[in-house]
Amino acid sequence: MSKKINNVAVIGAGTRGYQIALHGAIKGFSVKCTDINAVSLVRADAFVDDYLVEQIANGDLTPEQVKQVRGRIVFVNSLEEAVQEADLVIEAIVEDLEIKRDLFCQLDRLTPPHTILASNSAAIASSNFAAATTRPDQVLNLHFFNPALAVKMAEVVQEAHVSDKTTAAVMAFCEDLDKEAVHVSGGYGGFTVQSGHHQ
């Protein structure tokens, strides 16, 4: 838990997931994204290529910068491969509690002890699945608004089981992403911002 977040894994290659992954790569993080659906991975990979070409055309990134970004983001079929070196895992899968519990149990087995396990969910609190791990103090909600590439805000939810150290590390990660992170502390009664950005 003492090391800085450098390597990020994103679980779920839907629109929210691949945008979180790409944003992380653009901001300098090494990112691996995985999904159980191979078609989703292909689609996400194609989106990254198209988006980066647009960034060159718009003058937002140089060809050399795009090459560097492309080298920092990888789409993989294997959950184990995606998370085995991660400092932070961000789950962005279906809003189903039992599926999330099963996933976080797997993540607990597959990741190094220091790894922070985050859920992008705006509907299911981490207190519902943190106990499926041996590190509940390192399990929390980190919610990015849609589209994650464009919306500056993110929410870091610190429930009673989440350590201050974990929260501080995730807040610092958001700062490195140039996100305006809102620290939501205490009980989980819904997120600070209720808007059309959620879905």
Short mmCIF file of C-alpha atoms in Angstrom, two decimals:
data_model
loop_
_atom_site.label_atom_id
_atom_site.label_comp_id
_atom_site.label_asym_id
_atom_site.label_seq_id
_atom_site.Cartn_x
_atom_site.Cartn_y
_atom_site.Cartn_z
CA MET A 1 0.00 0.00 0.00
CA SER A 2 2.96 2.35 0.37
CA LYS A 3 3.87 2.43 -3.30
CA LYS A 4 2.58 5.03 -5.74
CA ILE A 5 -0.04 4.00 -8.26
CA ASN A 6 1.65 3.39 -11.61
CA ASN A 7 0.02 0.27 -13.04
CA VAL A 8 -3.74 0.24 -13.46
CA ALA A 9 -6.11 -2.56 -14.48
CA VAL A 10 -9.63 -1.87 -15.71
CA ILE A 11 -12.15 -4.72 -15.60
CA GLY A 12 -14.85 -4.23 -18.20
CA ALA A 13 -14.31 -2.94 -21.74
CA GLY A 14 -17.67 -1.27 -22.20
CA THR A 15 -17.87 2.45 -22.95
CA ARG A 16 -17.12 3.51 -19.38
CA GLY A 17 -14.33 0.98 -18.94
CA TYR A 18 -12.36 1.68 -22.08
CA GLN A 19 -12.67 5.43 -21.62
CA ILE A 20 -11.29 5.16 -18.08
CA ALA A 21 -8.47 2.98 -19.41
CA LEU A 22 -7.61 5.33 -22.26
CA HIS A 23 -7.72 8.41 -20.03
CA GLY A 24 -5.30 6.71 -17.67
CA ALA A 25 -2.91 5.90 -20.51
CA ILE A 26 -3.06 9.47 -21.83
CA LYS A 27 -2.14 10.74 -18.36
CA GLY A 28 0.91 8.48 -18.19
CA PHE A 29 -0.28 5.33 -16.43
CA SER A 30 0.40 1.82 -17.67
CA VAL A 31 -3.05 0.32 -18.19
CA LYS A 32 -4.38 -3.15 -18.92
CA CYS A 33 -8.06 -3.58 -19.71
CA THR A 34 -9.88 -6.90 -19.80
CA ASP A 35 -13.39 -8.20 -20.46
CA ILE A 36 -15.03 -11.62 -20.66
CA ASN A 37 -16.41 -10.58 -24.06
CA ALA A 38 -13.76 -10.75 -26.79
CA VAL A 39 -15.87 -8.61 -29.12
CA SER A 40 -15.90 -5.82 -26.52
CA LEU A 41 -12.11 -5.92 -26.36
CA VAL A 42 -11.81 -5.61 -30.15
CA ARG A 43 -14.29 -2.75 -30.18
CA ALA A 44 -12.46 -0.97 -27.36
CA ASP A 45 -9.10 -1.39 -29.09
CA ALA A 46 -10.54 0.11 -32.28
CA PHE A 47 -12.00 3.04 -30.33
CA VAL A 48 -8.58 3.83 -28.89
CA ASP A 49 -7.01 3.90 -32.36
CA ASP A 50 -9.77 6.12 -33.76
CA TYR A 51 -9.69 8.48 -30.79
CA LEU A 52 -5.93 8.92 -30.93
CA VAL A 53 -6.02 9.64 -34.67
CA GLU A 54 -8.58 12.36 -33.91
CA GLN A 55 -6.27 13.80 -31.27
CA ILE A 56 -3.52 14.16 -33.86
CA ALA A 57 -5.92 15.72 -36.37
CA ASN A 58 -7.13 18.19 -33.74
CA GLY A 59 -3.60 19.09 -32.74
CA ASP A 60 -4.14 17.87 -29.17
CA LEU A 61 -1.44 15.20 -29.34
CA THR A 62 1.61 14.74 -31.54
CA PRO A 63 2.23 11.48 -33.41
CA GLU A 64 5.05 10.72 -30.96
CA GLN A 65 2.76 11.29 -27.98
CA VAL A 66 0.13 9.04 -29.52
CA LYS A 67 2.75 6.33 -30.01
CA GLN A 68 3.66 6.59 -26.32
CA VAL A 69 0.01 6.46 -25.23
CA ARG A 70 -0.66 3.45 -27.44
CA GLY A 71 2.26 1.69 -25.82
CA ARG A 72 0.79 2.25 -22.37
CA ILE A 73 -2.63 0.65 -22.97
CA VAL A 74 -3.18 -3.04 -23.64
CA PHE A 75 -6.38 -5.07 -24.00
CA VAL A 76 -6.06 -8.64 -22.75
CA ASN A 77 -8.37 -11.66 -22.48
CA SER A 78 -6.96 -12.93 -19.18
CA LEU A 79 -8.09 -11.45 -15.87
CA GLU A 80 -4.94 -12.76 -14.21
CA GLU A 81 -2.70 -11.12 -16.82
CA ALA A 82 -4.56 -7.84 -16.46
CA VAL A 83 -4.25 -7.54 -12.69
CA GLN A 84 -1.14 -9.43 -11.59
CA GLU A 85 1.05 -6.29 -11.51
CA ALA A 86 -1.65 -3.71 -10.81
CA ASP A 87 -1.37 -1.08 -8.09
CA LEU A 88 -5.02 -0.19 -8.66
CA VAL A 89 -7.86 -2.22 -10.15
CA ILE A 90 -10.99 -0.41 -11.33
CA GLU A 91 -14.06 -2.58 -11.82
CA ALA A 92 -16.51 -1.32 -14.45
CA ILE A 93 -18.79 -4.31 -15.04
CA VAL A 94 -22.51 -5.03 -14.83
CA GLU A 95 -24.38 -3.72 -11.77
CA ASP A 96 -25.01 -7.12 -10.19
CA LEU A 97 -23.97 -7.61 -6.57
CA GLU A 98 -23.29 -11.35 -6.74
CA ILE A 99 -21.16 -10.95 -9.86
CA LYS A 100 -19.21 -8.16 -8.18
CA ARG A 101 -18.67 -10.24 -5.04
CA ASP A 102 -17.33 -13.11 -7.12
CA LEU A 103 -15.06 -10.77 -9.08
CA PHE A 104 -13.63 -9.08 -5.99
CA CYS A 105 -12.97 -12.48 -4.43
CA GLN A 106 -11.00 -13.39 -7.56
CA LEU A 107 -9.19 -10.06 -7.57
CA ASP A 108 -8.15 -10.60 -3.97
CA ARG A 109 -6.47 -13.87 -4.97
CA LEU A 110 -4.87 -12.60 -8.16
CA THR A 111 -3.45 -9.21 -7.14
CA PRO A 112 -0.45 -8.29 -4.99
CA PRO A 113 -1.23 -7.48 -1.33
CA HIS A 114 -0.75 -3.73 -1.84
CA THR A 115 -3.26 -3.46 -4.70
CA ILE A 116 -6.27 -1.19 -4.19
CA LEU A 117 -9.54 -2.64 -5.49
CA ALA A 118 -12.03 -0.03 -6.67
CA SER A 119 -15.53 -0.22 -8.11
CA ASN A 120 -16.80 2.36 -10.56
CA SER A 121 -20.35 1.59 -9.46
CA ALA A 122 -22.68 4.46 -8.63
CA ALA A 123 -25.35 2.04 -7.41
CA ILE A 124 -23.69 -0.64 -5.27
CA ALA A 125 -21.58 0.38 -2.28
CA SER A 126 -18.24 -1.31 -1.74
CA SER A 127 -19.39 -2.31 1.76
CA ASN A 128 -21.53 -4.92 0.01
CA PHE A 129 -18.55 -6.80 -1.42
CA ALA A 130 -15.43 -5.67 0.49
CA ALA A 131 -15.87 -8.61 2.88
CA ALA A 132 -15.34 -10.96 -0.07
CA THR A 133 -11.67 -9.94 0.15
CA THR A 134 -8.96 -10.19 2.79
CA ARG A 135 -8.29 -6.45 2.42
CA PRO A 136 -11.57 -4.58 2.98
CA ASP A 137 -9.61 -1.46 3.99
CA GLN A 138 -8.33 -1.31 0.39
CA VAL A 139 -11.74 -1.69 -1.29
CA LEU A 140 -13.79 1.39 -2.22
CA ASN A 141 -15.97 3.07 -4.82
CA LEU A 142 -14.23 5.29 -7.37
CA HIS A 143 -16.90 6.69 -9.64
CA PHE A 144 -16.12 8.31 -12.98
CA PHE A 145 -18.87 10.18 -14.78
CA ASN A 146 -19.74 9.50 -18.40
CA PRO A 147 -18.01 10.22 -20.73
CA ALA A 148 -14.94 9.54 -18.60
CA LEU A 149 -12.62 11.10 -21.17
CA ALA A 150 -14.40 14.44 -20.96
CA VAL A 151 -16.04 14.90 -17.55
CA LYS A 152 -13.60 16.37 -15.04
CA MET A 153 -15.31 15.12 -11.90
CA ALA A 154 -14.81 11.84 -10.05
CA GLU A 155 -16.06 10.64 -6.67
CA VAL A 156 -14.03 8.75 -4.08
CA VAL A 157 -16.31 7.12 -1.51
CA GLN A 158 -14.79 6.36 1.89
CA GLU A 159 -17.09 4.15 3.90
CA ALA A 160 -16.22 3.03 7.43
CA HIS A 161 -14.18 0.03 6.25
CA VAL A 162 -11.90 2.07 3.95
CA SER A 163 -8.57 3.25 5.35
CA ASP A 164 -7.39 6.85 5.15
CA LYS A 165 -4.27 5.60 3.37
CA THR A 166 -6.32 3.97 0.62
CA THR A 167 -8.47 7.05 0.22
CA ALA A 168 -5.45 9.35 0.03
CA ALA A 169 -3.82 7.16 -2.63
CA VAL A 170 -6.95 7.17 -4.78
CA MET A 171 -7.46 10.92 -4.34
CA ALA A 172 -3.85 11.43 -5.49
CA PHE A 173 -4.50 9.15 -8.47
CA CYS A 174 -7.49 11.29 -9.46
CA GLU A 175 -5.34 14.40 -9.19
CA ASP A 176 -2.80 12.80 -11.53
CA LEU A 177 -5.68 12.18 -13.95
CA ASP A 178 -6.56 15.90 -13.76
CA LYS A 179 -9.91 14.96 -12.26
CA GLU A 180 -11.68 17.06 -9.64
CA ALA A 181 -12.15 14.37 -7.02
CA VAL A 182 -14.97 14.71 -4.50
CA HIS A 183 -14.28 12.88 -1.24
CA VAL A 184 -17.54 11.32 -0.05
CA SER A 185 -17.11 10.13 3.53
CA GLY A 186 -19.25 8.27 6.02
CA GLY A 187 -22.35 6.29 5.16
CA TYR A 188 -23.25 5.38 1.63
CA GLY A 189 -26.44 7.25 0.85
CA GLY A 190 -25.93 7.85 -2.84
CA PHE A 191 -23.35 9.99 -4.56
CA THR A 192 -22.87 13.73 -4.27
CA VAL A 193 -23.77 14.52 -7.84
CA GLN A 194 -26.97 13.12 -9.27
CA SER A 195 -27.06 13.98 -12.94
CA GLY A 196 -27.48 12.71 -16.46
CA HIS A 197 -23.78 11.90 -16.51
CA HIS A 198 -24.28 8.78 -14.39
CA GLN A 199 -25.11 6.23 -17.05
#
